[in-house]
Each structure stands twice: as C-alpha cells, then as structure tokens.
Short mmCIF file of C-alpha atoms and ligand atoms in Angstrom, two decimals:
data_model
loop_
_atom_site.label_atom_id
_atom_site.label_comp_id
_atom_site.label_asym_id
_atom_site.label_seq_id
_atom_site.Cartn_x
_atom_site.Cartn_y
_atom_site.Cartn_z
CA MET A 1 0.08 -0.02 -0.03
CA LEU A 2 2.83 2.45 1.01
CA ALA A 3 4.78 1.66 -2.28
CA LEU A 4 1.54 2.38 -4.47
CA ARG A 5 0.92 5.67 -2.67
CA LEU A 6 4.55 6.81 -3.20
CA ILE A 7 4.68 5.76 -6.87
CA GLU A 8 1.40 7.74 -7.56
CA ARG A 9 2.72 10.84 -5.64
CA LYS A 10 6.16 10.84 -7.43
CA ARG A 11 4.46 10.13 -10.82
CA ASP A 12 2.29 13.35 -10.24
CA GLY A 13 5.34 15.45 -9.28
CA GLY A 14 4.91 15.26 -5.46
CA ARG A 15 7.62 15.04 -2.69
CA ILE A 16 8.53 12.09 -0.74
CA GLU A 17 9.14 12.77 3.06
CA PRO A 18 12.24 11.44 4.91
CA GLY A 19 10.30 8.89 6.93
CA GLU A 20 8.71 7.55 3.65
CA TRP A 21 12.16 7.20 2.07
CA ARG A 22 13.21 5.24 5.11
CA ALA A 23 10.12 3.00 5.18
CA LEU A 24 10.48 2.33 1.38
CA ALA A 25 14.22 1.52 1.44
CA ASN A 26 13.83 -0.84 4.59
CA ALA A 27 10.81 -2.57 3.05
CA TYR A 28 12.55 -3.04 -0.33
CA ALA A 29 15.77 -4.32 1.28
CA VAL A 30 13.84 -7.18 3.12
CA GLY A 31 11.64 -8.04 0.08
CA HIS A 32 8.44 -6.53 1.29
CA VAL A 33 8.08 -4.37 -1.73
CA PRO A 34 8.18 -6.25 -5.14
CA ASP A 35 10.63 -5.37 -7.89
CA TYR A 36 7.83 -4.22 -10.15
CA GLN A 37 6.68 -1.54 -7.79
CA MET A 38 10.14 -0.40 -7.05
CA ALA A 39 10.91 -0.35 -10.82
CA ALA A 40 7.83 1.93 -11.27
CA PHE A 41 8.76 4.18 -8.48
CA LEU A 42 12.40 4.51 -9.81
CA MET A 43 11.08 5.44 -13.19
CA ALA A 44 8.89 8.05 -11.60
CA CYS A 45 12.04 9.43 -9.72
CA PHE A 46 14.02 9.38 -12.96
CA LEU A 47 11.37 11.37 -14.85
CA ARG A 48 10.25 13.80 -12.05
CA GLY A 49 13.62 14.16 -10.38
CA LEU A 50 14.49 14.62 -6.58
CA ASP A 51 15.00 17.91 -4.87
CA ARG A 52 18.10 18.28 -2.53
CA GLY A 53 16.15 17.33 0.53
CA GLU A 54 14.81 14.17 -0.98
CA THR A 55 18.34 13.16 -2.21
CA HIS A 56 19.66 13.68 1.15
CA ALA A 57 16.77 11.62 2.62
CA LEU A 58 17.14 8.74 0.09
CA THR A 59 20.91 8.55 0.68
CA GLU A 60 20.28 8.43 4.51
CA ALA A 61 17.59 5.88 4.03
CA MET A 62 19.82 3.56 1.97
CA LEU A 63 22.77 4.11 4.25
CA ARG A 64 20.55 3.08 7.34
CA SER A 65 19.06 0.02 5.44
CA GLY A 66 22.31 -1.84 6.40
CA ASP A 67 25.31 -1.77 8.83
CA SER A 68 28.33 0.43 8.78
CA LEU A 69 32.04 -0.13 9.12
CA ASP A 70 32.85 1.66 12.41
CA LEU A 71 36.66 2.25 11.94
CA ALA A 72 37.21 5.23 14.18
CA TYR A 73 39.31 3.00 16.61
CA LEU A 74 41.84 2.68 13.94
CA ASP A 75 43.13 6.14 14.70
CA ARG A 76 44.35 6.55 11.10
CA PRO A 77 43.01 8.51 8.18
CA ARG A 78 40.44 6.32 6.27
CA ILE A 79 40.16 7.36 2.74
CA ASP A 80 38.51 5.65 -0.29
CA LYS A 81 38.31 6.49 -3.96
CA HIS A 82 35.21 5.70 -6.17
CA SER A 83 34.78 5.97 -9.86
CA THR A 84 31.48 6.50 -11.51
CA GLY A 85 32.32 3.71 -13.95
CA GLY A 86 34.28 3.46 -17.12
CA VAL A 87 36.08 1.02 -19.56
CA GLY A 88 39.67 -0.08 -18.84
CA ASP A 89 39.49 1.59 -15.50
CA LYS A 90 41.72 -0.41 -13.26
CA VAL A 91 42.92 2.55 -11.13
CA SER A 92 41.41 1.12 -7.93
CA ILE A 93 43.65 -1.95 -8.08
CA VAL A 94 46.73 0.32 -8.39
CA LEU A 95 45.57 2.96 -5.83
CA ALA A 96 44.52 0.81 -3.04
CA PRO A 97 47.86 -0.90 -2.26
CA LEU A 98 49.74 2.27 -3.25
CA ILE A 99 47.89 4.46 -0.80
CA ALA A 100 47.75 1.90 1.90
CA CYS A 101 51.51 1.34 1.89
CA LEU A 102 51.79 5.17 2.55
CA GLY A 103 50.03 4.82 5.90
CA VAL A 104 46.33 5.52 4.96
CA ALA A 105 43.67 2.95 5.63
CA VAL A 106 41.78 2.25 2.36
CA PRO A 107 38.52 0.29 2.98
CA MET A 108 37.79 -0.22 -0.76
CA MET A 109 34.33 -1.50 -1.38
CA SER A 110 33.77 -2.10 -5.11
CA GLY A 111 31.20 -3.30 -7.42
CA ARG A 112 30.77 -5.72 -10.31
CA GLY A 113 30.71 -4.70 -13.89
CA LEU A 114 27.29 -4.02 -15.26
CA GLY A 115 26.24 -2.63 -18.71
CA HIS A 116 29.31 -1.49 -20.74
CA THR A 117 31.41 -0.81 -17.68
CA GLY A 118 33.84 -3.12 -15.92
CA GLY A 119 33.78 -3.74 -12.11
CA THR A 120 36.81 -4.01 -9.87
CA LEU A 121 35.45 -7.04 -8.05
CA ASP A 122 35.35 -9.12 -11.27
CA LYS A 123 38.87 -8.02 -12.13
CA LEU A 124 40.15 -9.05 -8.70
CA GLU A 125 38.64 -12.36 -9.03
CA ALA A 126 40.77 -13.13 -12.09
CA ILE A 127 43.55 -13.55 -9.41
CA PRO A 128 43.49 -17.29 -8.60
CA GLY A 129 42.01 -17.79 -5.17
CA PHE A 130 41.25 -14.09 -4.40
CA ASP A 131 38.30 -13.82 -2.10
CA THR A 132 36.33 -10.47 -2.32
CA ASN A 133 33.49 -11.89 -0.30
CA LEU A 134 34.68 -10.92 3.12
CA THR A 135 32.43 -10.14 6.22
CA LEU A 136 32.77 -6.75 7.85
CA ASP A 137 34.78 -8.35 10.76
CA ALA A 138 37.34 -9.94 8.30
CA ALA A 139 37.62 -6.56 6.43
CA ARG A 140 38.20 -4.74 9.78
CA GLY A 141 41.02 -7.25 10.49
CA LEU A 142 42.70 -6.69 7.16
CA LEU A 143 42.47 -2.83 7.68
CA GLU A 144 44.24 -3.08 11.00
CA THR A 145 47.05 -5.17 9.67
CA LEU A 146 47.61 -4.07 6.08
CA ASN A 147 45.56 -0.90 5.88
CA CYS A 148 43.59 -2.24 3.02
CA ALA A 149 40.66 -4.48 2.31
CA LEU A 150 39.39 -5.06 -1.22
CA ILE A 151 35.92 -6.23 -0.81
CA GLY A 152 32.53 -6.36 -2.42
CA GLN A 153 29.50 -4.78 -1.07
CA THR A 154 28.74 -7.17 1.78
CA ALA A 155 25.07 -8.19 2.55
CA GLU A 156 25.31 -6.01 5.63
CA ILE A 157 26.16 -2.66 3.93
CA ALA A 158 23.59 -0.32 2.39
CA ARG A 159 21.26 -3.31 1.79
CA ALA A 160 18.88 -1.56 -0.43
CA ASP A 161 21.41 -0.38 -2.92
CA PRO A 162 22.60 -3.58 -4.67
CA LYS A 163 18.99 -4.55 -5.36
CA MET A 164 18.05 -1.10 -6.44
CA TYR A 165 21.15 -0.61 -8.75
CA ALA A 166 20.54 -4.08 -10.47
CA LEU A 167 16.92 -3.05 -11.06
CA ARG A 168 17.94 0.39 -12.40
CA ASP A 169 20.35 -1.33 -14.73
CA ALA A 170 17.48 -3.45 -16.07
CA THR A 171 14.92 -0.66 -16.39
CA GLY A 172 16.63 2.30 -17.98
CA THR A 173 16.93 4.29 -14.64
CA VAL A 174 20.67 4.42 -14.19
CA GLU A 175 21.46 7.83 -15.61
CA SER A 176 19.75 10.13 -12.89
CA ILE A 177 21.96 12.40 -10.90
CA PRO A 178 20.02 12.00 -7.46
CA LEU A 179 19.79 8.16 -7.96
CA ILE A 180 23.51 7.79 -8.80
CA ALA A 181 24.63 10.10 -6.08
CA ALA A 182 22.46 8.43 -3.35
CA SER A 183 23.69 4.96 -4.54
CA ILE A 184 27.28 5.88 -4.46
CA MET A 185 27.31 7.90 -1.25
CA SER A 186 25.19 5.47 0.75
CA LYS A 187 27.73 2.75 0.47
CA LYS A 188 30.74 5.05 0.74
CA LEU A 189 29.42 6.61 3.86
CA ALA A 190 28.80 3.19 5.37
CA GLU A 191 32.64 2.71 5.10
CA GLY A 192 33.29 5.05 8.06
CA LEU A 193 35.61 7.24 6.02
CA THR A 194 37.49 10.42 7.02
CA GLY A 195 37.54 11.42 3.46
CA LEU A 196 36.51 10.30 -0.09
CA VAL A 197 37.98 10.99 -3.54
CA LEU A 198 35.62 10.64 -6.59
CA ASP A 199 36.63 10.01 -10.06
CA VAL A 200 33.72 11.38 -12.13
CA LYS A 201 33.92 10.30 -15.69
CA ARG A 202 32.91 12.53 -18.57
CA GLY A 203 32.67 11.64 -22.31
CA SER A 204 30.86 9.10 -24.38
CA GLY A 205 31.80 6.10 -22.23
CA ALA A 206 30.51 7.68 -18.97
CA PHE A 207 26.99 7.26 -17.55
CA LEU A 208 26.62 10.95 -17.67
CA PRO A 209 28.55 11.99 -20.79
CA GLU A 210 28.18 15.86 -20.56
CA LEU A 211 30.63 17.86 -18.48
CA GLN A 212 27.79 19.89 -16.89
CA ARG A 213 25.96 16.82 -15.57
CA GLY A 214 29.20 15.30 -14.26
CA LEU A 215 29.94 18.59 -12.36
CA GLU A 216 26.47 18.53 -10.99
CA LEU A 217 26.81 14.92 -9.83
CA ALA A 218 30.20 15.79 -8.21
CA GLN A 219 28.63 18.80 -6.32
CA MET A 220 25.74 16.63 -5.10
CA MET A 221 28.03 13.91 -3.84
CA ILE A 222 30.20 16.62 -2.02
CA GLU A 223 27.09 17.97 -0.33
CA LEU A 224 26.01 14.45 0.78
CA GLY A 225 29.60 13.93 2.17
CA LEU A 226 29.47 17.25 4.10
CA ASP A 227 26.12 16.28 5.71
CA HIS A 228 28.05 13.35 7.27
CA GLN A 229 31.26 15.18 8.12
CA CYS A 230 33.08 13.30 5.36
CA PRO A 231 35.08 15.65 3.05
CA VAL A 232 34.78 14.81 -0.58
CA VAL A 233 36.92 15.91 -3.55
CA ALA A 234 36.13 14.93 -7.12
CA LEU A 235 38.17 14.97 -10.25
CA ILE A 236 36.54 15.06 -13.47
CA THR A 237 38.44 12.58 -15.87
CA ALA A 238 38.04 11.62 -19.44
CA MET A 239 36.11 8.51 -20.51
CA ASP A 240 35.89 9.40 -24.32
CA ARG A 241 38.35 6.50 -24.75
CA PRO A 242 39.33 3.52 -22.43
CA LEU A 243 41.90 4.21 -19.80
CA GLY A 244 45.12 2.40 -20.40
CA ARG A 245 45.58 -0.19 -22.98
CA ALA A 246 44.04 -3.27 -21.49
CA CYS A 247 40.23 -3.74 -21.43
CA GLY A 248 38.94 -7.04 -19.84
CA ASN A 249 39.23 -8.44 -16.51
CA ALA A 250 42.49 -10.38 -16.30
CA LEU A 251 44.12 -8.20 -18.90
CA GLU A 252 43.48 -5.15 -16.67
CA VAL A 253 44.79 -6.87 -13.66
CA GLU A 254 47.93 -7.54 -15.55
CA GLU A 255 48.22 -3.83 -16.51
CA ALA A 256 47.54 -2.86 -12.88
CA ILE A 257 50.46 -5.03 -11.84
CA LEU A 258 52.61 -3.51 -14.36
CA ALA A 259 51.53 -0.14 -13.15
CA LEU A 260 52.53 -1.08 -9.56
CA ARG A 261 55.95 -2.27 -10.96
CA GLY A 262 56.56 1.05 -12.57
CA GLU A 263 55.66 -0.06 -16.16
CA GLY A 264 52.10 1.30 -16.47
CA PRO A 265 50.89 3.41 -19.49
CA ASP A 266 51.14 7.10 -19.04
CA ASP A 267 47.35 7.95 -19.08
CA LEU A 268 46.71 5.28 -16.33
CA MET A 269 49.59 6.63 -14.30
CA GLN A 270 48.44 10.23 -14.67
CA VAL A 271 44.91 9.47 -13.40
CA THR A 272 46.24 7.29 -10.66
CA TYR A 273 48.63 9.88 -9.37
CA ALA A 274 46.15 12.67 -9.56
CA LEU A 275 43.59 10.76 -7.53
CA GLY A 276 46.17 9.37 -5.21
CA ALA A 277 47.46 13.01 -4.47
CA GLU A 278 43.97 13.90 -3.48
CA MET A 279 43.70 10.94 -1.17
CA LEU A 280 47.06 11.79 0.57
CA LEU A 281 46.04 15.42 0.92
CA LEU A 282 42.59 14.60 2.48
CA ALA A 283 44.63 12.22 4.75
CA ARG A 284 46.83 15.13 5.67
CA CYS A 285 49.86 12.91 5.18
CA VAL A 286 51.48 15.44 2.82
CA GLU A 287 51.75 19.20 2.53
CA ASP A 288 51.19 19.44 -1.19
CA ARG A 289 50.89 17.74 -4.50
CA GLY A 290 54.55 17.67 -5.25
CA GLU A 291 55.21 15.74 -1.91
CA ALA A 292 52.26 13.43 -2.67
CA GLN A 293 53.86 12.64 -6.16
CA ARG A 294 57.31 11.95 -4.79
CA ARG A 295 56.00 9.61 -2.12
CA MET A 296 53.81 7.70 -4.66
CA THR A 297 56.62 7.43 -7.31
CA ASP A 298 59.08 6.41 -4.56
CA ALA A 299 56.63 3.61 -3.30
CA ILE A 300 56.44 2.32 -6.88
CA SER A 301 60.10 2.56 -7.78
CA THR A 302 61.25 0.90 -4.71
CA GLY A 303 58.75 -2.00 -5.16
CA ARG A 304 57.12 -1.30 -1.89
CA ALA A 305 53.60 -0.75 -3.45
CA ALA A 306 53.90 -3.95 -5.46
CA GLU A 307 55.08 -5.88 -2.36
CA HIS A 308 52.13 -4.45 -0.47
CA PHE A 309 49.64 -5.74 -3.08
CA GLN A 310 51.30 -9.16 -2.74
CA ARG A 311 50.59 -9.10 0.92
CA ILE A 312 46.97 -8.01 0.35
CA ILE A 313 46.40 -10.75 -2.28
CA GLU A 314 47.79 -13.32 0.15
CA ALA A 315 45.68 -12.17 3.07
CA GLN A 316 42.61 -12.43 0.84
CA GLY A 317 43.33 -16.01 -0.11
CA GLY A 318 44.91 -15.25 -3.66
CA ASN A 319 48.16 -16.34 -5.13
CA PRO A 320 50.68 -13.53 -4.38
CA ALA A 321 53.10 -14.99 -7.11
CA VAL A 322 50.84 -13.27 -9.81
CA VAL A 323 52.58 -9.93 -9.07
CA ASP A 324 55.98 -11.44 -10.29
CA ASP A 325 54.39 -13.72 -12.88
CA PRO A 326 51.01 -12.34 -14.26
CA SER A 327 50.90 -15.36 -16.70
CA ILE A 328 49.24 -17.10 -13.60
CA LEU A 329 46.20 -15.07 -14.54
CA PRO A 330 43.43 -16.78 -16.71
CA GLN A 331 44.63 -16.94 -20.33
CA SER A 332 42.50 -16.88 -23.33
CA ALA A 333 42.56 -19.87 -25.72
CA GLU A 334 42.74 -17.65 -28.78
CA VAL A 335 44.61 -14.45 -29.53
CA GLU A 336 44.76 -12.40 -32.71
CA VAL A 337 46.44 -9.20 -33.73
CA PHE A 338 44.11 -6.54 -35.18
CA THR A 339 45.55 -4.21 -37.87
CA ALA A 340 44.49 -0.90 -39.13
CA PRO A 341 42.13 -1.40 -42.16
CA ARG A 342 43.51 2.08 -43.72
CA ARG A 343 46.08 4.66 -43.05
CA GLY A 344 45.10 7.76 -41.15
CA PHE A 345 44.59 9.32 -37.72
CA VAL A 346 42.96 7.35 -34.92
CA SER A 347 40.00 9.67 -34.49
CA ARG A 348 38.17 7.78 -31.80
CA VAL A 349 38.38 4.63 -29.69
CA GLU A 350 34.68 4.35 -28.52
CA PRO A 351 34.61 2.89 -24.90
CA ARG A 352 30.94 1.95 -24.99
CA ALA A 353 31.64 -0.22 -28.01
CA VAL A 354 34.67 -1.71 -26.46
CA GLY A 355 32.70 -2.47 -23.14
CA ARG A 356 29.84 -4.01 -25.05
CA GLY A 357 32.22 -5.96 -27.27
CA ILE A 358 33.91 -7.60 -24.11
CA ALA A 359 30.38 -8.40 -22.78
CA ALA A 360 29.57 -10.09 -26.10
CA MET A 361 32.73 -12.25 -25.92
CA GLY A 362 31.73 -13.52 -22.39
CA GLY A 363 33.74 -11.02 -20.31
CA GLY A 364 30.89 -8.80 -19.09
CA ARG A 365 27.43 -9.08 -17.80
CA THR A 366 24.18 -8.57 -19.39
CA THR A 367 22.29 -9.85 -16.29
CA MET A 368 23.54 -10.18 -12.73
CA GLU A 369 23.44 -13.92 -12.86
CA ASP A 370 25.94 -14.19 -15.87
CA THR A 371 29.20 -16.19 -15.29
CA LEU A 372 32.19 -14.27 -16.81
CA ASP A 373 35.05 -15.47 -18.90
CA LEU A 374 37.65 -13.39 -17.12
CA SER A 375 40.47 -14.08 -19.79
CA VAL A 376 38.81 -12.26 -22.76
CA GLY A 377 39.13 -8.77 -23.89
CA PHE A 378 41.40 -6.30 -25.81
CA VAL A 379 44.66 -4.68 -25.53
CA ILE A 380 44.38 -1.49 -27.74
CA THR A 381 47.80 0.25 -28.25
CA ALA A 382 46.35 2.87 -30.69
CA ARG A 383 45.42 6.15 -28.92
CA PRO A 384 43.26 8.93 -30.27
CA GLY A 385 45.36 11.30 -32.23
CA ASP A 386 47.87 8.65 -33.23
CA TRP A 387 48.85 8.35 -36.93
CA VAL A 388 48.79 4.73 -38.21
CA GLU A 389 49.68 3.02 -41.51
CA GLU A 390 47.48 0.51 -43.19
CA GLY A 391 48.17 -3.05 -41.95
CA GLU A 392 49.94 -1.67 -38.71
CA ALA A 393 49.15 -3.73 -35.51
CA ILE A 394 46.81 -1.43 -33.38
CA ALA A 395 45.26 -4.01 -30.92
CA THR A 396 45.08 -7.62 -29.93
CA ILE A 397 42.02 -9.58 -29.42
CA PHE A 398 41.74 -12.25 -26.55
CA ALA A 399 38.90 -14.67 -26.93
CA ARG A 400 37.84 -18.07 -25.74
CA ASP A 401 37.21 -19.47 -29.36
CA ARG A 402 37.36 -18.44 -33.01
CA THR A 403 33.63 -17.08 -32.81
CA GLY A 404 34.94 -14.76 -29.97
CA ILE A 405 37.82 -13.71 -32.30
CA ASP A 406 35.24 -12.90 -35.04
CA SER A 407 33.14 -10.95 -32.63
CA GLY A 408 36.14 -9.06 -31.35
CA ARG A 409 37.22 -8.13 -34.71
CA LEU A 410 33.75 -6.61 -35.48
CA THR A 411 33.88 -4.77 -32.32
CA LEU A 412 37.20 -3.18 -33.03
CA ARG A 413 36.17 -2.27 -36.65
CA SER A 414 33.42 -0.15 -35.22
CA ALA A 415 35.17 1.00 -32.03
CA ILE A 416 38.50 2.18 -33.55
CA MET A 417 37.74 4.97 -36.03
CA LEU A 418 40.47 6.09 -38.58
CA ALA A 419 40.11 9.35 -40.47
CA ASP A 420 42.10 11.98 -42.26
CA GLU A 421 41.85 14.35 -39.28
CA ALA A 422 41.28 13.83 -35.66
CA ASP A 423 39.97 16.20 -33.08
CA PRO A 424 41.97 16.24 -29.86
CA PRO A 425 40.57 13.84 -27.17
CA LEU A 426 39.16 15.31 -23.94
CA PRO A 427 41.78 16.51 -21.39
CA LEU A 428 42.56 13.49 -19.15
CA VAL A 429 42.01 15.31 -15.92
CA SER A 430 40.17 18.48 -16.45
CA HIS A 431 38.39 19.70 -13.31
CA ARG A 432 38.79 19.52 -9.51
CA VAL A 433 35.50 19.92 -7.46
CA SER A 434 35.43 20.51 -3.73
CA ALA A 435 33.27 22.27 -1.26
CA ALA A 436 35.12 25.45 -2.27
CA GLY A 437 33.93 25.18 -5.92
CA VAL A 438 35.14 24.09 -9.31
CA GLU A 439 38.77 24.47 -10.51
CA VAL A 440 39.65 24.12 -14.08
CA LEU A 441 43.03 22.25 -14.32
CA GLU A 442 45.73 22.95 -16.67
CA PRO A 443 46.21 20.22 -19.44
N1 URA B 501 27.86 3.43 -9.51
C1 URA B 501 27.03 3.19 -8.53
O1 URA B 501 27.60 2.69 -7.53
N2 URA B 501 25.76 3.59 -8.49
C2 URA B 501 25.15 4.12 -9.54
O2 URA B 501 24.04 4.48 -9.57
C3 URA B 501 26.02 4.41 -10.69
C4 URA B 501 27.32 4.10 -10.64
#
C-alpha cells in the first residue's frame, strides 16, 4: 500500500518525506516491496527528479538500510576512492595498495561490472583464489594489519542499494543524478571514512557524458559527504576513450600489476597519481601535490607498493606470485592481432563499443546472474590522435574461441575509427571539484 501511494505521488510530481524514504528502502531491502513496484517508483523518480532534501533523505535511508564499518578506533586516516564507472578503469587496483602502503587505511568496497562498464570485483577475482566476499569483521582485521581490504558490497552494507542498482540497470533508470549520487554515497558513507575522492567520468563512455552533468553529480556527492562530516573531492576525468591499453578483467589486472611495478601506461599513471594525491592530501599525510607525487613514485620505484599488493592478495586468499608472474592469470585460448584497415589518424576509440564487445565475448554481464570468462578482452595500443599506417598492428583480441575472435574483430572495426583528421581527445584530468567550488585544471 505504501509503495503504491508513493509511486502515484512521485508520478504526479509530489515530494517524498524522509520517513517515507526510510520505510520504502527498508521494506524493499527485506523483500516486502516487489521489484515491479520499485521499478515503477524509480522510473517516476528518474522522470520527475528529486530535490536536494529528497536526495539527502534517500541517501540516509539507503545508508541506514544496512550496517556501517565503524573504523574510528583505527586512529588513522581512512580514505577511499570511487569511480562513476568506465572502460579499462583499473585505477582502484593500483591505488588501494599504493595509498595503503603510505600509511592511509583504504577500505575499498567495489562493485561488479554492469552494462558496458567493468567492475573492480570481477577484475580482482581473476587472481587465482582471491576472495572479495569478506564479512565486515574480516575486512576490519585486514584494515588493522594491512591498511587495506578489497571487498565487495557485503550483504550487511547499504542493503537496499545492490538490489536497487541491479533493478535500475535493467529498467533504464541508471542515468539520474540523484539516484547515482545516493547509490554511491550511501555505500561510501557506510565505510566510516574520514575522506573520499571521486573519479567522475565524462565523455561518451560515462554514464553522464556531458561535463555539466558530471559537475552537478560531483557537487551533489560533495554535499552529501558534508552532511556526514566526510570531506569529498572529485576529479573530472576523460572517458571518451578507454583508460590505459588493457580492457577486460584479467588483462586489466595484468596492466595494474605492471603499473605497480613502474611499467604502467602514461594515461593510467596520470589519473592514478592525480587521484592518489587527493587521497594523501585529504589524509593530511602530505603538505602539497609535489610531496604526494614524490611519495607515490618512490613507493612504486622501490617495489614497496607491489610488495604491499602481494601481501593483500595473500591475506585475501589469492596467489601472491601473480605480481611477479602475471601469466598465472586466466589466459584466453585464442589471440589475434588486429591491424589498421587503412592509413590515417585514430579519431576515436569508442569505450561503449569496447565494453559491449567484451560483454559479447563473455567477459561482461548482461544480467547479474551471468558467469564471466575473465580471460577475454582487448589490448588497444592505438590512442586517439595517433597516426597509423594500413596493416599496422593497433590492438590484440583475446577470446575463448574463433567465434569470439570474429566478434572481437567486428567490435574493433566499429570502435576504432580512422580518419584523415582527428579532433584532440578530452583532457585526461580536467576539473577539480570540492566544497570550495570548481577549479579548471591546466592540461
Ligand atoms: N555506480 C554506483 O555505485 N551507483 C550508480 O548508480 C552508478 C554508478
């Protein structure tokens, strides 16, 4: 009865009160509101929007629908990073051990890939034995000893969110600023953080491609953080092409390991260092960005960050030898080099097409129940703006069989566009948003 009344009110442009958000989120979390009613309600929210008060109330209701990680006793800064989702985005796997080895607790709770975007949890599970399914108690233990836990959203945290997110993904209601902001911030605030850094993606591969919408989302999440005494800083970064070269679960873990060993591609390192510097600044571990950069590059060049990753992998049941020997990761049965069909500039490498192509080859989900082939994907070496000759190798396809290779070839033919001229891609890290306002960053 409650759900029906709220659907009708939202449909007609009315407001939902804080107590009603709480009752709805709790009832949905425990299965007392059916998916069809929640789907109708979410569509009404998507079309009618939520005002600020409602967005705050929804976040609070989702946060309170589960437990929180109380980490205040750790007596250390606790900072996480969250990305709004992209293709080739393996930054979390590099950043978590890197920042943890510099003395900051990183309770990194990640999600699975859905739609065209990849998920950190699926990527980590490519490491043989790695268990992301930890209880909050086990996560606390790892944070005490290693400053880091790489976990999935446990059944205990923000219980309404995973169900609601999966439902939104299946009902065309993902791309809503209040719904995204409440979804992300409810689970991040449940981590008991002292600060949060957001990587808000813009460009054709982002959930909200337009800059203005990305800025609005960032500002909304900063406000939600302030409400809970959690300072939030957001960087707007480019997702008009994949990040790094590797796209696909095991391939991305390998690239993240290379990054921790000091051999990561420039764009991946630039985004990682920019976000890492914000984490260290929020943690008050450094005076300025220069010092943050020095400490991060030092941790990588001395091997400290890679060793720390090994210790985290071991503590979470995985095989730590993967850091020295990434060939332990799942390997695809078929590999084929993809060459440029003509000479010209690389004008686009379209992330949505790449992400969907990986899903079509078995490496991404179309429903939450899908089992993934973690070995498949692409390594795309051509970058927007590069000049290539006809027949030059520009990518490699990794597939489980010849049908997968054929599908991967079709994907790359549409995703990598060659032309006589190419517009410059979006600047990699273009804006910094904080409670003080929006800063445009120099390229
Ligand atoms: N990531 C989330 O966790 N939630 C959303 O709604 C969108 C991206």
